[in-house]
Every structure is written in C-alpha cells, then in structure tokens.
Amino acid sequence: MKTISPHPQDAPMTHTLPTFCGKDCGGDACPLSAVLEEGRVTRIINNPAGGKYLRGCWRGHHQLEAHNAPDRLLHPLVRVGPRGSGQFRRASWDEALDQIAAALTQVRSQHGPQAVLSLASAGCTGALHGTHGLLTRFLHLFGGCTELTSNYSNGAASFVLPYLYGDAWRQSGFDAATLQVSQMIILWGANVLETRQGTEVPMRLMEAKERGAQIVVIDPRRSDTVAQAATWWLPCRPGSDAALMLAVLHVLFSENLADRAFMQAHAVGMDALERHVLGLDGGPARTPEWAAPLCGLPAEEIARFARAYAAAKPAALFPGYSIQRVFAGEDTYRLTAALQIATANFGVLGGSTGSINSRLPAPRVGSLPIQRRPHTPSLPILRWPDAVLQGRSGGYPSDLHAIYALGGNFVNQGADVHKNCAAFAAVDFAVTHEMFLTPTARWCDVVLPAAGPLEKEDIGIPWLGNYLLYKSQIVPPPGEVRTDYDIFCALAERLGFGSEFSQGRSAAEWVELFIQESEIPDPQDFRRTGIYLAPNQERTGLAEFSANPQRHPLPTPSGKVEIASPRYAADTGFPAVPTYQPPPADPRFPLLLLTPKSRYRTHSQGSNLPAVRQRADDALEMHPADAAARGLREGDRVRLFNPNGAARLRLRLNAEMISGIVVLPEGIWFELDENGEDLAGSANLFTSTQGTAPAAACIMHAVGVEVAAG
C-alpha cells in the first residue's frame, strides 16, 4: 500500500497541516490545523481557512491527549482470561489476523454469514476511513451479515419524519448561516454549545444573541447554552415536551394567532390536530393550565411564550435529539413541524421545518462503494443484545454467533450494560479495532490497534454544512498500529476477497479518486487549505415547497406535510394525530434520570484520559430539595439504582435545575464490583432495550431511578 509522507523534506522546522478529528460529535468535520515542530505535532488549532464561524471545540483541540496516551494500544492483543476480564497477551499481526479469519470462516461455514453481527457505528467519520462504511463493505464482500438499522442518536425522529415529508425529509434541514436573519431561535432540548449540532452553529447563535434575537432555550437544567446564550429559559420537565407543544398550539388556535392560510396550503391534518388540541375529539382541551402540572411551567409563562413565538418573524425552531429520546418520542418531531406550520415559519429563510437541522446534502464527493447483498437480515440497533441472546426463537432474523464491532463502544454505550455484557459472553467470537482497551474491547477475543485521526489521510463530510475538508496523514501510526482500511485489506486477503475489497488501491489512491469524482474545482488548493466551500452557504430546507406548494409538492400522498397521517396510523397502529402520551410511572423510582453529553468527551471517547476526567468532574447532580428529602448532602457517596442496575458515585447539588430529576453525563466507562454495581457512573446501567414505540428507538432521558445514601 502506498502512504503519504507526513511532510515534505524541505518543509520548515515549524509548520501547519490541515486536519480534522472526524468524531461523531455533532461536528464530524471541523477545520483544524496541526502544528508540527521538527516533525512532532505540538498542538491543534483552528484552521484559519474556516473563517469566523467554522471553528473546532475542546475535543478537537485536545486530541493529542488520546494520540500520546500511555495506555494507547500499539500491538495486536489476543484474549487469555475470561471475556470482560481485560486479560490479553501481545500477538503478532499474522497470528491475530489468522485467528480472526479462521473464526469468521468457521461461523460462516456452520451457521451462514448472517450469523455474524455487524456492530458498526460512526466512531470515526470520513469519506474513506468512516468506520461504519468500512465494516459494512467488508462484511458484505465476506458473504453477508446481520445488520443494524437506525441509530442511537435520532431513531424516533428518523422513523417518523418520512411520514411527514416523504423522501424530502432528507432535505428538510437548514444551514447555520440562515440564523443571521432569525428574530427568535427556539432551542427545544438542544444544548448546542456543548453538543454543537453543526460546527458553525455555536458562533452563529452567539452572534444572533448579540444583535438582539430572542434565544429561547427549553431545557430542565441550566446548561452551558442556557447560561451563555439564552434570553429566555423555560425549564420544562423531561418527557413532557409534547404536552408543552400542544399547549402552545392551543394558544395559537384559540387566540387566532395561527396562520390558517399557510396551514391549509402546506399541510393536511392541522384541522384534526386543532380539534384534538381544543378538546373537540372527546379528550381534554390541551390548555396551558392542562400542561402546567405536566411540564412544571406556569400556565401564564406558557401562554406568554406562545404569543411571543407567534409574533416573531422569522422564528427558527431547533429541536434537539433529547426530546425524542424519551417515551413516545416520535410525536415530538411531528409537533415541532406543526408548530412551524402554524406560525408560518416553515421553510422560510431564518425559520425551519422543525426537522433535524442537519438534513441537507453535502457537496458531491466520491465515497467507498458498498455492494450490499440482497435480503440482508436486519434489526433495530437498540435491540442488538436481545437479538444475540434470543435469536430466531425470540423473533429475531438470525441466530448470532460472532460480533464484529467497529466504531462504537457498544457494551458501554448501548442500553442496559448488563445485557450487553451477557450478549458478548454468549457469542462464539468477538473482535474489534481500537485505540484503547475500552469496555467493549475487554469483551472481545481479539483487539487490533487502530490508527487515530492524525494518522490517516481523508476527506471530511460535515454533520451540517455545505463544505468539505481535507486532511493529510500528519504523522505515521506508532508501534504496530494500522488504519482500519489496511486491517480490512489484510484480513480480506486471508478470506479470499482482497482484490474485491481494495480494488487494487491504497488509501491514498482512494482519496485521490474521491477528489477526482468531486465537485471541488481546484484539488491543489483543497489539499493546501484543507477546505472547499460550496457556493450556497445559506440553504433553507424545503424552501421551494414553502414558497409554492402547488408547483413543488412534497413526495407524500397529499403532496403536503402530513401532520395527521393515516399511513402512519395504518403502518403502526398509533394515532394519526400527534399527541402527548404520559410515560409509565413506578412510584419506587420517582426521580427522572437525564444523561446529557459532556463537552469534554465524544460519547465515551476519552473517558479513560486523565485530562478529560479532570475537566469533566463527573458526578450525579441533584436539586438540593430532593437531596434534603433523602437526608443527602453535597459530596456524599450515594447509590443510584433502578431495576436495570446500580452505581455508587459522588453527589453534587445543583439548584439550577428543576426538582424531581437527577443528571449523569453519558459516556463514562463502567467499573463493576463483585456485586455487579458500577463504581464509575456509566449512565447505561439504568437504560433499557425496550425503547420507544413504534420506532424501537432508545430512551435515554426521563428514566425512572432512585437515590439513597451509599
């Protein structure tokens, strides 16, 4: 395989090269520069070619902590102790690859290729080195596998949005630059200063605040976004967002603030929704007074917000993923669309459709082809451990005997840690590529040392934005580390499809081909600056439909947004009209657990790093009133528990959140004691694989728990 020299021979002693970290963090491709001094990377800075708005975050700027970590894996490992014990020995590449090839071949010959579970995720993103695409390509050439559908991020929203917009849901987002004309920005469960949801979003948001836009943040706690950006904070009880949305609609309908001409032209089902909201379908009127005890906000405040929202033109409703990671989370995104239609902010410049904000196409660029095999069995990502443990007898499409995990710390990050461990214990063979001995790696039979972001040339495709990034291979991989691509090339050779996998190309040759197939007009300038900006940086999703719905109908049965969807009702058995469904409650577990992101980790990446642990200072947060009712004080060691698991961790009191909830950031690596209780505080000890209905998407917020002295 050909490689790219990290820097020319005549390069100055100190120079910079364009890069990006490629983490699945709500940025994916932030323009960065690696500063090299005498061939060694000394720091990561913002790439000046990104200008004022495209800037990295702490995670990208501090990726050297992972690159240089003393516990980084530098050699292949083969398990010698029980699975999960972390007992491995060093192996040669030949031995490790031979063992993987033999194990996969045996499973395929005895049970068929569908017995291999493709546990693929986006821990690394990029046109070539994206982990999800590489594993998918490899296993389909291997003969097939059982795949996962949907994702942990936005499974409920992605399930329901096609019923609203048809295939046009993929073009229903908006560029962050359009926020410069928004008069109101509603961040509904969107903590964008920490989760970002687009590289450009934080700077555009702060600029909007500076020019006087109203920034409304709906969040049960005083997040960084509330503290730094909000001009109006509505602390809503988690899981009750749909109730609040219905109450806002009640004010719009009952006070004649809704734009009925816009509603009629652009949507079907708004009349049925109005009857539901006004209580004309046999249920209660969804008034602010009805919603107040559910969401914990005064009725007067709900009404005041609804009137301000109706008066603001244009208003961008920016829904976060948190509001659909709850019981019945599907209906929240149906209602955000309804709100934007009712206020005539749908698809207009400075407004939004109420959809996932990143749903816009990136510039054209080549990608690694995947020849998918027909009739590949699949199952919802949330249910992968159930499928392993139950197989066909439990209604799943395959009996699974091997797991190939890549790009995700599934044992730690999948719902129900104990079930995840049991699933890995049950298979005949498990393998992963990793930089560190993560909880998932500890449950594998073979662990291969994987290259980090600075060690791979690639093209970056942003989570949101009309641009592309380039990074060279800044430095060669250390030790015996290899890229995922090179690992698969070597493994494919052993399995008899090496030429089909690589097509005779090195990684560098694939990247060159992708650039040739792209719309980039000047490849040399792209490699030099590290960025290509497409001409239109202010796109508004579904703008043509919004401006002229008759000339540009949506690909739905009606040609309009289907707020009430008979097709949804027929397919799922759930109501055609979106509504609020109260979650089941267990009085034994009265507190609602929130599992927000950390600004210092990308999910669980970095949980092992001292620099991250020092800054994250993870603890269980609780309102002082809830602590006092349980006889607990600041700094106490407490026991957090529910039917799925228990953890012992330090308590931190926080008066800037609503009572009745506790907060534990997701991504902490679990450390189980002899009783199976966690001593670190991994949030997924408490989550379940039951999920939402009908999407079978994850529920990671408003999970019932209790806290006691530990």
XYZ file of C-alpha atoms in Angstrom:
710
model
C 0.000 0.000 0.000
C 1.189 3.495 -0.775
C 1.497 6.027 2.008
C 1.602 9.800 2.147
C 4.732 11.401 3.558
C 3.774 13.367 6.689
C 5.559 16.426 5.365
C 7.919 17.319 2.526
C 11.652 17.041 3.020
C 12.112 20.768 2.536
C 9.348 21.731 4.985
C 10.261 24.348 7.603
C 11.071 23.218 11.129
C 7.693 24.570 12.314
C 4.694 24.409 10.012
C 0.998 23.531 9.960
C -1.022 20.999 8.023
C -4.827 20.921 7.676
C -6.670 18.242 9.613
C -9.943 17.393 11.339
C -10.707 14.926 14.118
C -13.659 13.175 12.460
C -15.531 12.422 15.670
C -19.256 11.744 15.593
C -19.902 14.673 17.893
C -22.347 16.959 16.103
C -19.485 18.448 14.104
C -17.821 15.488 12.357
C -15.634 17.791 10.275
C -14.318 20.916 11.979
C -11.466 22.661 10.103
C -8.358 22.327 12.256
C -4.612 22.656 11.739
C -1.890 20.503 13.247
C 1.186 22.453 14.320
C 4.362 20.439 13.753
C 7.738 21.269 15.258
C 10.609 19.169 13.972
C 8.176 16.548 12.726
C 6.247 16.273 16.005
C 2.694 17.537 16.493
C 2.747 20.012 19.369
C -0.789 21.423 19.265
C -4.060 21.574 17.330
C -5.523 24.955 16.389
C -8.396 26.260 14.300
C -7.717 26.261 10.572
C -7.784 29.947 9.513
C -9.380 28.892 6.221
C -12.518 28.122 8.227
C -13.015 31.818 8.895
C -15.018 33.292 11.740
C -17.679 30.599 12.067
C -16.153 27.209 11.277
C -14.193 26.511 14.424
C -13.310 23.449 16.445
C -14.089 22.669 20.067
C -12.194 21.436 23.107
C -12.430 17.835 21.936
C -10.748 18.541 18.614
C -8.156 20.910 20.036
C -7.120 18.348 22.669
C -6.965 15.196 20.554
C -3.245 14.949 21.309
C -4.193 13.612 24.742
C -5.517 10.467 23.056
C -2.797 10.366 20.411
C 0.001 10.360 23.012
C -1.776 8.486 25.827
C 0.406 5.962 27.677
C -2.378 3.337 27.668
C -2.866 3.502 23.910
C -2.863 0.110 22.186
C 0.226 -0.332 19.997
C 0.140 -4.086 19.265
C -2.478 -6.760 18.484
C -3.962 -8.463 21.535
C -5.414 -11.947 21.985
C -7.585 -12.793 24.993
C -6.172 -15.202 27.604
C -8.588 -14.669 30.506
C -12.391 -14.749 30.707
C -14.266 -12.332 28.484
C -14.576 -8.981 30.202
C -11.544 -9.612 32.407
C -9.213 -7.463 30.338
C -6.623 -10.252 30.338
C -4.812 -10.282 26.997
C -1.402 -11.112 25.630
C 0.508 -9.453 22.840
C 0.276 -11.227 19.483
C 1.795 -10.763 16.059
C -0.317 -9.395 13.253
C -0.166 -12.735 11.451
C -1.434 -14.618 14.475
C -4.218 -12.136 15.204
C -5.417 -11.927 11.606
C -5.231 -15.702 11.162
C -7.360 -16.180 14.278
C -9.997 -13.694 13.077
C -10.117 -15.227 9.590
C -10.423 -18.749 10.998
C -13.171 -17.788 13.446
C -15.242 -15.916 10.856
C -14.828 -18.753 8.351
C -15.964 -21.323 10.901
C -19.061 -19.317 11.852
C -19.939 -18.796 8.191
C -19.499 -22.485 7.310
C -21.501 -23.747 10.302
C -24.243 -21.133 10.564
C -24.117 -18.952 7.458
C -22.802 -15.379 7.078
C -25.944 -13.965 8.697
C -24.641 -15.389 11.984
C -22.103 -12.540 12.073
C -23.491 -9.356 13.631
C -22.179 -6.152 12.088
C -21.885 -3.951 15.168
C -20.878 -0.881 13.177
C -21.046 2.748 14.211
C -19.517 6.122 13.355
C -16.750 6.454 15.945
C -14.598 7.691 13.076
C -16.124 9.588 10.162
C -14.690 10.361 6.738
C -15.133 9.548 3.069
C -12.687 6.616 3.282
C -11.933 5.847 6.908
C -15.516 6.058 8.194
C -15.827 3.002 10.407
C -19.444 2.237 9.582
C -18.817 2.137 5.838
C -15.622 0.098 6.079
C -17.147 -2.684 8.168
C -20.305 -2.756 6.058
C -18.265 -3.089 2.842
C -16.071 -5.787 4.334
C -18.881 -7.983 5.659
C -20.972 -7.783 2.501
C -17.963 -8.964 0.498
C -17.426 -11.669 3.132
C -20.806 -13.089 2.152
C -23.202 -11.078 4.249
C -24.073 -10.476 7.876
C -26.902 -9.307 10.085
C -27.069 -5.512 10.134
C -28.420 -2.865 12.464
C -30.998 -0.305 11.387
C -31.500 3.245 12.654
C -29.160 4.734 15.278
C -28.934 5.714 18.930
C -28.903 9.436 18.087
C -32.237 10.196 16.437
C -34.009 6.896 15.906
C -37.507 8.116 16.809
C -37.226 11.266 14.688
C -35.755 9.424 11.694
C -38.599 6.918 11.901
C -41.405 9.463 11.904
C -40.094 12.243 9.635
C -40.636 10.306 6.374
C -44.332 10.106 7.252
C -44.386 13.908 7.433
C -42.298 14.799 4.369
C -41.789 11.615 2.371
C -38.262 11.276 0.992
C -37.957 15.072 1.176
C -37.180 14.690 4.894
C -33.553 14.296 3.811
C -33.605 17.916 2.575
C -35.542 19.384 5.498
C -32.697 20.989 7.493
C -31.152 24.448 7.348
C -27.685 25.969 7.122
C -26.495 27.663 10.287
C -25.826 30.903 8.382
C -29.586 31.401 7.959
C -29.825 32.065 11.705
C -28.415 35.529 10.990
C -31.915 36.680 9.986
C -33.885 34.810 12.666
C -35.713 37.055 15.109
C -36.334 34.176 17.503
C -34.354 30.942 17.861
C -36.058 28.238 19.910
C -33.602 25.623 21.144
C -36.003 22.911 22.232
C -33.868 20.426 24.138
C -30.861 21.446 22.025
C -27.775 22.199 24.126
C -25.821 23.348 21.078
C -22.910 24.991 22.881
C -21.944 21.532 24.148
C -23.368 19.125 21.540
C -22.850 21.659 18.699
C -25.178 20.042 16.103
C -23.079 21.660 13.394
C -19.633 23.246 13.518
C -20.989 26.684 12.635
C -23.978 26.691 14.988
C -22.353 27.971 18.234
C -20.827 31.090 16.660
C -23.985 31.876 14.696
C -26.083 31.507 17.834
C -23.935 33.855 19.900
C -23.892 36.370 17.067
C -27.701 36.220 16.891
C -27.906 36.984 20.591
C -25.539 39.940 20.202
C -27.710 41.509 17.502
C -30.812 41.188 19.690
C -32.530 37.990 18.572
C -34.640 36.263 21.206
C -32.935 32.995 22.200
C -35.412 30.681 23.921
C -33.933 27.556 25.499
C -36.256 24.816 26.708
C -34.262 22.557 28.997
C -34.813 21.132 32.505
C -31.367 22.304 33.657
C -29.223 25.389 33.312
C -26.876 24.045 30.649
C -23.989 25.985 29.128
C -26.363 27.021 26.347
C -28.831 28.414 28.872
C -26.092 30.198 30.821
C -24.330 31.761 27.841
C -26.923 32.158 25.102
C -30.461 32.194 26.464
C -32.517 35.338 26.739
C -35.439 33.230 27.930
C -35.169 29.925 29.782
C -38.140 27.598 30.061
C -37.183 24.731 32.413
C -39.533 22.003 31.186
C -39.916 18.634 32.908
C -38.192 15.940 30.785
C -40.537 13.779 28.755
C -43.312 16.390 28.776
C -42.220 18.402 25.730
C -45.125 17.142 23.639
C -47.554 18.406 26.281
C -45.922 21.838 26.193
C -46.088 21.879 22.387
C -49.794 21.059 22.442
C -50.413 23.852 24.950
C -48.578 26.341 22.729
C -50.730 25.216 19.814
C -53.841 25.728 21.979
C -52.923 29.376 22.465
C -52.212 29.794 18.749
C -55.549 28.256 17.759
C -57.778 29.689 20.478
C -56.410 33.240 20.218
C -56.469 33.254 16.409
C -52.682 33.583 16.221
C -52.171 30.675 13.808
C -51.715 31.420 10.101
C -54.642 29.428 8.746
C -53.966 30.226 5.089
C -50.411 28.902 5.427
C -51.673 25.826 7.280
C -54.196 24.996 4.593
C -51.726 25.474 1.750
C -48.875 23.476 3.248
C -50.273 20.700 5.434
C -53.001 18.167 5.870
C -54.259 17.225 9.286
C -53.881 20.581 11.010
C -57.671 20.726 11.356
C -57.682 17.330 13.074
C -54.832 18.441 15.299
C -56.755 21.591 16.188
C -59.810 19.559 17.216
C -57.550 17.398 19.363
C -55.870 20.403 20.976
C -59.161 22.172 21.669
C -60.689 19.047 23.205
C -63.286 18.588 20.462
C -62.391 14.931 19.856
C -63.558 13.727 23.231
C -60.395 14.404 25.202
C -59.434 17.324 27.430
C -58.531 20.705 25.997
C -54.728 20.914 25.912
C -54.648 24.335 27.519
C -51.650 25.891 29.266
C -53.447 25.064 32.524
C -53.630 21.400 31.449
C -49.933 21.330 30.544
C -48.612 23.281 33.539
C -48.528 20.417 36.080
C -47.128 18.050 33.460
C -44.206 20.191 32.354
C -43.620 22.209 35.520
C -44.107 25.636 33.961
C -46.705 28.230 34.995
C -49.645 28.428 32.600
C -49.075 32.172 32.203
C -45.490 31.552 31.100
C -46.613 29.005 28.511
C -49.147 31.455 27.096
C -46.614 34.294 27.062
C -44.152 32.127 25.145
C -46.818 31.094 22.605
C -47.756 34.726 21.917
C -44.133 35.804 21.553
C -43.488 32.888 19.217
C -46.468 33.840 17.049
C -45.223 37.446 16.801
C -41.605 36.640 15.924
C -40.928 36.557 12.171
C -38.974 34.591 11.222
C -38.551 32.111 14.046
C -36.298 29.070 13.840
C -37.394 26.102 15.903
C -34.289 23.985 16.515
C -35.294 20.647 18.092
C -32.586 18.692 19.858
C -32.344 14.937 19.905
C -33.090 14.795 23.627
C -36.820 15.418 23.158
C -37.190 12.259 21.045
C -35.024 10.071 23.304
C -37.982 9.720 25.675
C -41.131 7.638 25.942
C -43.307 8.267 22.833
C -40.529 10.455 21.434
C -41.848 10.043 17.891
C -44.592 12.622 18.435
C -42.284 15.452 19.483
C -40.934 15.874 15.943
C -44.426 15.638 14.473
C -45.374 18.546 16.715
C -42.306 20.693 16.003
C -43.308 20.565 12.339
C -46.883 21.507 13.273
C -45.666 24.493 15.295
C -43.598 25.843 12.426
C -46.514 25.428 10.025
C -48.992 27.063 12.405
C -46.696 30.097 12.776
C -45.822 30.221 9.023
C -42.130 29.806 9.804
C -41.880 26.552 7.866
C -39.236 26.526 5.135
C -38.636 30.281 5.137
C -35.258 31.981 5.406
C -34.463 32.336 9.098
C -37.105 29.779 10.003
C -37.008 25.984 9.889
C -39.176 22.988 9.159
C -38.951 21.705 12.719
C -36.962 18.749 11.415
C -33.454 17.533 12.243
C -31.345 20.560 11.401
C -28.596 18.645 9.578
C -30.807 17.157 6.886
C -29.260 18.855 3.844
C -26.936 17.355 1.227
C -23.170 17.832 1.449
C -21.137 18.770 -1.647
C -20.542 15.991 -4.163
C -17.518 13.847 -3.388
C -16.526 10.251 -4.065
C -17.153 7.557 -1.478
C -16.210 3.951 -0.840
C -18.708 1.799 -2.761
C -20.683 -0.842 -0.881
C -22.175 -3.731 -2.844
C -24.961 -4.700 -0.482
C -26.247 -8.238 -0.677
C -29.996 -8.606 -1.177
C -32.203 -9.852 1.625
C -29.697 -8.952 4.346
C -31.338 -9.578 7.716
C -31.519 -6.550 9.989
C -32.769 -5.479 13.393
C -33.147 -2.203 15.333
C -29.861 -1.050 16.817
C -31.402 -0.762 20.277
C -32.220 -4.475 20.307
C -28.825 -5.954 19.307
C -28.181 -7.615 22.705
C -31.690 -9.101 22.723
C -31.095 -10.485 19.230
C -27.831 -12.103 20.340
C -29.398 -13.621 23.441
C -32.724 -14.711 21.915
C -32.066 -15.278 18.197
C -34.760 -16.715 15.972
C -36.644 -18.213 18.901
C -37.174 -14.671 20.180
C -38.458 -13.391 16.837
C -35.156 -12.011 15.547
C -33.982 -12.764 11.991
C -30.766 -14.646 12.831
C -29.059 -16.817 15.378
C -25.902 -14.815 16.027
C -22.569 -16.472 16.793
C -19.979 -13.748 16.128
C -19.724 -9.995 16.628
C -17.531 -7.695 14.575
C -17.580 -4.376 16.433
C -16.143 -1.219 14.905
C -16.526 2.482 15.582
C -18.551 2.135 18.755
C -18.161 1.241 22.408
C -21.369 -0.794 22.299
C -21.043 -2.593 25.625
C -20.838 0.753 27.424
C -22.998 2.910 25.145
C -25.787 0.530 24.244
C -28.797 0.494 26.533
C -28.584 -1.915 29.507
C -24.917 -2.578 30.255
C -25.543 -5.892 31.994
C -27.461 -7.242 28.995
C -24.710 -6.022 26.655
C -22.092 -7.921 28.644
C -24.247 -11.043 28.571
C -24.595 -10.760 24.796
C -20.832 -10.581 24.254
C -20.382 -13.502 26.637
C -22.851 -15.584 24.619
C -21.244 -15.442 21.157
C -18.547 -17.789 19.872
C -16.234 -14.980 18.773
C -15.922 -11.184 19.037
C -13.374 -8.813 17.530
C -12.803 -5.059 17.365
C -10.217 -2.471 16.297
C -9.499 0.155 18.960
C -7.093 2.777 20.234
C -7.728 1.761 23.846
C -8.921 -1.196 25.869
C -12.485 0.085 26.127
C -15.235 -1.857 27.918
C -16.225 -3.316 24.534
C -12.633 -4.289 23.700
C -12.368 -6.060 27.068
C -15.222 -8.350 25.987
C -13.582 -9.286 22.666
C -11.330 -12.228 21.755
C -9.014 -10.222 19.513
C -8.322 -6.485 19.671
C -6.417 -4.820 16.838
C -4.633 -1.471 17.384
C -6.272 1.211 15.238
C -4.844 4.453 13.871
C -6.040 7.767 15.278
C -7.249 10.887 13.471
C -3.790 12.393 12.917
C -2.545 9.206 11.270
C -4.995 8.949 8.352
C -5.448 10.965 5.175
C -9.118 11.541 4.456
C -11.907 13.839 3.316
C -14.285 15.206 5.920
C -18.031 15.458 5.317
C -19.655 17.704 7.941
C -22.564 16.807 10.158
C -24.106 20.078 8.953
C -22.716 22.433 6.333
C -22.110 22.909 2.617
C -18.369 22.272 2.649
C -15.733 19.539 2.561
C -12.474 19.213 4.475
C -9.162 17.579 3.647
C -6.544 16.237 5.984
C -3.213 14.725 5.160
C -1.612 11.973 7.158
C 0.008 14.238 9.709
C 2.220 11.580 11.323
C 2.696 7.838 10.787
C 0.934 5.425 13.164
C 3.060 4.464 16.192
C 4.182 0.969 17.088
C 2.384 -1.698 15.067
C -0.764 0.402 14.683
C -2.610 0.181 11.346
C -5.567 2.010 9.836
C -8.908 0.236 9.736
C -8.687 0.225 5.934
C -5.307 -1.529 5.929
C -6.552 -4.023 8.542
C -9.502 -4.959 6.356
C -7.272 -5.231 3.294
C -5.051 -7.736 5.076
C -7.989 -9.672 6.501
C -9.815 -9.729 3.148
C -6.699 -11.235 1.548
C -6.829 -14.106 4.016
C -10.521 -14.641 3.335
C -10.126 -14.664 -0.429
C -11.601 -11.309 -1.468
C -8.670 -8.940 -1.035
C -8.753 -7.600 -4.600
C -12.509 -7.021 -4.392
C -12.166 -5.082 -1.144
C -9.232 -2.832 -2.102
C -9.807 -2.840 -5.867
C -6.019 -2.633 -6.026
C -5.950 0.826 -4.448
C -4.090 2.130 -1.448
C -5.830 4.504 0.935
C -4.055 7.434 -0.744
C -5.278 6.316 -4.153
C -8.868 6.087 -2.916
C -8.677 9.635 -1.535
C -7.281 10.883 -4.829
C -10.126 9.162 -6.692
C -12.725 10.696 -4.362
C -11.347 14.168 -5.067
C -11.397 13.493 -8.824
C -15.067 12.462 -8.566
C -15.988 15.536 -6.520
C -17.243 18.993 -7.406
C -14.056 20.555 -5.994
C -12.770 22.882 -8.753
C -9.175 23.175 -7.516
C -7.878 19.971 -5.865
C -4.462 21.510 -5.242
C -5.962 24.413 -3.322
C -8.226 21.977 -1.441
C -5.221 19.981 -0.260
C -3.328 23.142 0.625
C -6.042 24.962 2.570
C -7.931 21.921 3.789
C -11.375 23.263 2.899
C -13.776 23.608 -0.015
C -16.777 25.892 0.485
C -19.670 25.259 -1.900
C -21.286 28.380 -3.427
C -24.534 28.417 -1.404
C -23.938 28.676 2.348
C -27.463 29.828 3.286
C -29.760 26.980 2.303
C -33.231 26.604 3.762
C -34.695 23.125 3.590
C -37.934 22.709 1.592
C -37.849 26.405 0.651
C -39.303 25.788 -2.815
C -42.221 23.878 -1.349
C -42.769 26.611 1.224
C -42.794 29.330 -1.425
C -45.053 27.452 -3.862
C -46.508 24.167 -2.558
C -48.561 23.572 -5.701
C -45.601 23.851 -8.081
C -43.201 22.000 -5.745
C -45.272 19.395 -3.877
C -43.718 17.031 -1.380
C -43.422 13.293 -2.162
C -46.259 12.438 0.247
C -49.714 11.076 -0.614
C -51.179 14.571 -0.332
C -48.178 16.500 -1.670
C -48.171 18.398 1.635
C -46.769 17.940 5.111
C -48.847 15.197 6.698
C -49.346 16.302 10.288
C -52.190 13.796 10.623
C -51.029 10.715 8.766
C -53.462 7.896 8.022
C -50.490 5.974 6.608
C -48.665 6.305 9.926
C -51.737 5.043 11.752
C -52.176 2.119 9.339
C -48.496 1.120 9.491
C -48.003 1.440 13.239
C -51.396 1.254 14.944
C -50.677 4.553 16.674
C -52.879 7.665 16.382
C -52.782 9.551 13.097
C -52.731 12.830 15.043
C -49.681 13.559 17.229
C -50.422 13.724 20.922
C -48.875 13.551 24.366
C -48.569 10.103 25.891
C -47.740 10.138 29.608
C -44.873 7.767 30.354
C -45.455 4.829 32.662
C -44.523 5.692 36.236
C -43.212 3.495 39.024
C -43.553 5.093 42.472
C -40.496 3.157 43.626
C -38.350 5.194 41.230
C -39.725 8.752 41.359
C -36.659 10.626 40.071
C -36.130 11.114 36.333
C -32.595 10.486 35.093
C -31.125 12.727 32.392
C -27.995 11.558 30.535
C -26.626 14.621 28.709
C -23.451 14.829 26.645
C -20.157 16.055 28.078
C -18.368 18.888 26.318
C -15.074 17.086 27.011
C -15.937 13.649 25.570
C -17.432 12.449 22.334
C -19.780 9.916 23.879
C -17.357 7.537 25.637
C -14.244 8.513 23.662
C -11.772 9.972 26.135
C -13.354 8.587 29.290
C -10.019 6.979 30.165
C -7.912 10.115 29.635
C -6.730 11.998 32.755
C -7.125 15.381 31.013
C -10.771 14.592 30.312
C -11.517 13.128 33.728
C -10.020 16.146 35.441
C -12.164 18.606 33.499
C -15.369 16.619 33.263
C -15.536 16.111 37.047
C -18.408 13.682 36.599
C -20.825 13.289 39.493
C -24.537 12.760 39.997
C -26.302 16.131 40.093
C -29.434 16.606 42.196
C -31.581 19.527 43.269
C -30.965 20.499 46.928
C -34.638 19.960 47.818
C -34.546 16.376 46.536
C -31.305 15.753 48.404
C -32.677 17.173 51.650
C -35.756 14.970 51.389
C -33.411 11.968 51.320
C -31.021 13.210 54.009
C -28.200 13.695 51.486
C -25.543 16.402 51.327
C -23.032 17.793 48.864
C -20.157 15.372 48.278
C -21.898 12.337 49.780
C -21.283 8.944 48.252
C -24.706 7.795 47.081
C -26.306 4.784 45.450
C -28.227 5.398 42.222
C -30.430 2.473 41.219
C -33.399 1.129 39.299
C -34.422 -2.384 38.140
C -31.653 -2.481 35.493
C -28.654 -1.671 37.663
C -26.987 0.332 40.383
C -23.994 2.626 40.760
C -22.204 4.271 43.654
C -20.974 7.767 42.941
C -20.408 11.217 44.353
C -23.306 13.644 44.762
C -23.213 17.246 43.593
C -26.052 19.626 44.430
C -27.329 21.969 41.751
C -30.124 24.459 42.361
C -30.151 25.479 38.674
C -32.215 22.529 37.537
C -35.773 21.519 38.233
C -36.502 19.268 41.181
C -37.505 15.697 40.522
C -34.608 14.949 38.168
C -31.022 13.758 38.509
C -28.295 14.304 35.921
C -25.500 11.894 34.999
C -23.484 12.624 31.818
C -23.309 9.692 29.422
C -20.054 8.161 28.231
C -18.299 7.196 31.481
C -16.697 3.743 31.252
C -18.289 1.403 33.778
C -16.283 -0.353 36.501
C -18.300 -3.177 38.043
C -17.568 -4.504 41.522
C -18.048 -8.105 42.649
C -21.786 -7.436 43.102
C -22.207 -6.053 39.589
C -22.621 -2.466 40.820
C -20.825 0.300 38.974
C -18.192 2.359 40.762
C -17.692 4.876 37.935
C -21.172 6.078 36.970
C -21.998 4.771 33.496
C -25.433 6.049 32.523
C -26.436 2.930 30.610
C -26.558 0.833 33.758
C -30.084 2.293 34.054
C -31.426 2.350 30.484
C -33.436 -0.366 28.769
C -33.651 -2.047 25.361
C -37.449 -1.756 25.354
C -37.320 1.693 23.755
C -39.982 3.832 22.157
C -42.926 2.641 20.117
C -43.354 2.263 17.225
C -39.743 3.147 16.277
C -37.963 0.879 18.790
C -35.626 3.834 19.391
C -33.635 4.432 22.540
C -34.975 6.093 25.682
C -32.017 7.796 27.332
C -33.838 10.559 29.262
C -36.611 10.646 31.863
C -35.634 7.170 33.053
C -37.076 6.345 36.479
C -34.451 5.955 39.244
C -33.998 6.437 42.969
C -31.079 7.686 45.062
C -30.144 6.683 48.588
C -27.171 7.042 50.866
C -24.404 4.806 49.592
